[in-house]
Amino acid sequence: MSLIQAESATGWWEFSSRPPAAGLRSVVRRYTGYREHSVVPLRRREIPTGDVHLIMSFGPRLRVGGLREVVSFVATVEESWADTEYVGEQHGLQVTFTPLGASRLLGVPLDELGTSVVELTDLLGPPGALLIEQLADLPDWPQRFALLDTVLPMWLAEGKQPAPLAAYAWQRLVATQGRASITSLVEDLGCSRRHLLTQFRTHVGLAPKAYARVLRCRNAIRLLRAGDWSIARIAQECGYFDQSHLNRDFRLITGVAPARFPFFQAVVLDDA
């Protein structure tokens, strides 16, 4: 388990994270606990990752997208960035799921949720509300993570396994970091494009082509952060037609140009 604590002139924060129990790792990426306080408005740029995030809050509401305020919510797979904002305190826990894992846990087609945030208790009902209360009452992150290791396997066992066709297509796109073509997926599966689109959207939330764009961008971000490659080389490595193709997709997904991204502050403090 990792624990990061820091403070500045305008606030303090604590983040703790660890992978789930071994039996959950095919569907759950990570647990992340957080507690932070800011005396000025804090805005954070949330960039699509291709995963689904369950936010279980023990504190006040969080403004998402500059408009809606939510407490505990599901952040579905998105194809464009969103800003979150708060002032004061935030305290809670994030569980990062693969789309297939989230589809199984929530028991609803992910495309019906849209590319937005949805109140978690609306989806999980009383058991979800009870789990959030139990997590909030525990004294530390290790005990909270241990409770998730106990509860999530039981909930997932009650869920329906994703359609094999959707699972194969998702796995291929992830394995190729978004470079597998839709044509090749259709040929491998022996189905129509329409059938693939329907099944994939049900279990992932986006169309295969849109999801591939998110994965390619995520790979480009990884290479940009490494700082060793030119943007033109990154475009070629990640499967873009050319550098202008990378620039266009990157702006749509992150809100900034690739050349600016390494210097972009994901967390912005201001007095607005």
Tab-separated table of N, CA and C in Angstrom, residues 217 220-221 223-225 229-232 234-235 240 242-252 254-264:
chain	number	residue	atom	x	y	z
A	217	CYS	N	-4.847	7.610	-27.039
A	217	CYS	CA	-4.458	8.838	-26.348
A	217	CYS	C	-3.777	8.524	-25.018
A	220	ALA	N	-0.318	7.664	-25.755
A	220	ALA	CA	0.437	8.864	-26.123
A	220	ALA	C	0.817	9.669	-24.883
A	221	ILE	N	-0.108	9.761	-23.918
A	221	ILE	CA	0.193	10.469	-22.665
A	221	ILE	C	1.354	9.797	-21.930
A	223	LEU	N	3.811	8.093	-23.181
A	223	LEU	CA	5.066	8.368	-23.873
A	223	LEU	C	5.481	9.831	-23.725
A	224	LEU	N	4.508	10.741	-23.712
A	224	LEU	CA	4.834	12.154	-23.487
A	224	LEU	C	5.436	12.358	-22.106
A	225	ARG	N	4.875	11.694	-21.114
A	225	ARG	CA	5.388	11.848	-19.751
A	225	ARG	C	6.780	11.259	-19.601
A	229	TRP	N	10.591	10.844	-26.463
A	229	TRP	CA	10.249	10.758	-27.878
A	229	TRP	C	9.680	12.084	-28.385
A	230	SER	N	9.877	12.339	-29.681
A	230	SER	CA	9.252	13.487	-30.321
A	230	SER	C	7.766	13.207	-30.523
A	231	ILE	N	6.987	14.251	-30.718
A	231	ILE	CA	5.547	14.082	-30.935
A	231	ILE	C	5.281	13.318	-32.229
A	232	ALA	N	6.085	13.572	-33.252
A	232	ALA	CA	5.911	12.850	-34.525
A	232	ALA	C	6.142	11.355	-34.334
A	234	ILE	N	5.800	9.702	-31.499
A	234	ILE	CA	4.706	9.201	-30.675
A	234	ILE	C	3.480	8.939	-31.528
A	235	ALA	N	3.200	9.849	-32.469
A	235	ALA	CA	2.049	9.664	-33.359
A	235	ALA	C	2.170	8.361	-34.133
A	240	TYR	N	-1.523	6.712	-35.027
A	240	TYR	CA	-2.184	7.833	-35.679
A	240	TYR	C	-1.717	7.932	-37.133
A	242	ASP	N	-0.954	10.641	-38.750
A	242	ASP	CA	0.156	11.593	-38.778
A	242	ASP	C	0.065	12.452	-37.516
A	243	GLN	N	0.959	13.428	-37.412
A	243	GLN	CA	1.004	14.257	-36.210
A	243	GLN	C	-0.259	15.107	-36.059
A	244	SER	N	-0.826	15.577	-37.172
A	244	SER	CA	-2.037	16.389	-37.079
A	244	SER	C	-3.216	15.559	-36.555
A	245	HIS	N	-3.250	14.263	-36.906
A	245	HIS	CA	-4.279	13.356	-36.386
A	245	HIS	C	-4.135	13.226	-34.875
A	246	LEU	N	-2.909	13.064	-34.397
A	246	LEU	CA	-2.657	13.005	-32.957
A	246	LEU	C	-3.087	14.304	-32.292
A	247	ASN	N	-2.704	15.436	-32.871
A	247	ASN	CA	-3.045	16.731	-32.275
A	247	ASN	C	-4.560	16.892	-32.139
A	248	ARG	N	-5.295	16.526	-33.182
A	248	ARG	CA	-6.741	16.698	-33.179
A	248	ARG	C	-7.407	15.820	-32.111
A	249	ASP	N	-7.071	14.528	-32.102
A	249	ASP	CA	-7.664	13.626	-31.112
A	249	ASP	C	-7.253	13.998	-29.692
A	250	PHE	N	-6.002	14.375	-29.522
A	250	PHE	CA	-5.478	14.692	-28.196
A	250	PHE	C	-6.203	15.892	-27.591
A	251	ARG	N	-6.445	16.916	-28.410
A	251	ARG	CA	-7.166	18.092	-27.926
A	251	ARG	C	-8.590	17.750	-27.524
A	252	LEU	N	-9.239	16.908	-28.335
A	252	LEU	CA	-10.614	16.529	-28.036
A	252	LEU	C	-10.716	15.754	-26.725
A	254	THR	N	-8.188	15.543	-24.130
A	254	THR	CA	-7.558	16.145	-22.946
A	254	THR	C	-7.839	17.634	-22.781
A	255	GLY	N	-8.218	18.303	-23.871
A	255	GLY	CA	-8.443	19.744	-23.802
A	255	GLY	C	-7.216	20.581	-24.049
A	256	VAL	N	-6.060	19.944	-24.253
A	256	VAL	CA	-4.823	20.678	-24.524
A	256	VAL	C	-4.056	19.984	-25.644
A	257	ALA	N	-3.112	20.702	-26.250
A	257	ALA	CA	-2.284	20.137	-27.310
A	257	ALA	C	-1.212	19.228	-26.716
A	258	PRO	N	-0.744	18.228	-27.468
A	258	PRO	CA	0.306	17.341	-26.948
A	258	PRO	C	1.558	18.091	-26.513
A	259	ALA	N	1.942	19.118	-27.267
A	259	ALA	CA	3.167	19.853	-26.931
A	259	ALA	C	3.057	20.560	-25.587
A	260	ARG	N	1.832	20.904	-25.199
A	260	ARG	CA	1.622	21.604	-23.941
A	260	ARG	C	1.406	20.644	-22.782
A	261	PHE	N	1.021	19.431	-23.064
A	261	PHE	CA	0.578	18.519	-22.011
A	261	PHE	C	1.626	18.276	-20.917
A	262	PRO	N	2.911	18.059	-21.258
A	262	PRO	CA	3.868	17.802	-20.172
A	262	PRO	C	3.975	18.955	-19.181
A	263	PHE	N	3.562	20.154	-19.591
A	263	PHE	CA	3.664	21.322	-18.720
A	263	PHE	C	2.315	21.733	-18.147
A	264	PHE	N	1.280	20.991	-18.550
A	264	PHE	CA	-0.066	21.325	-18.122
A	264	PHE	C	-0.264	20.911	-16.672
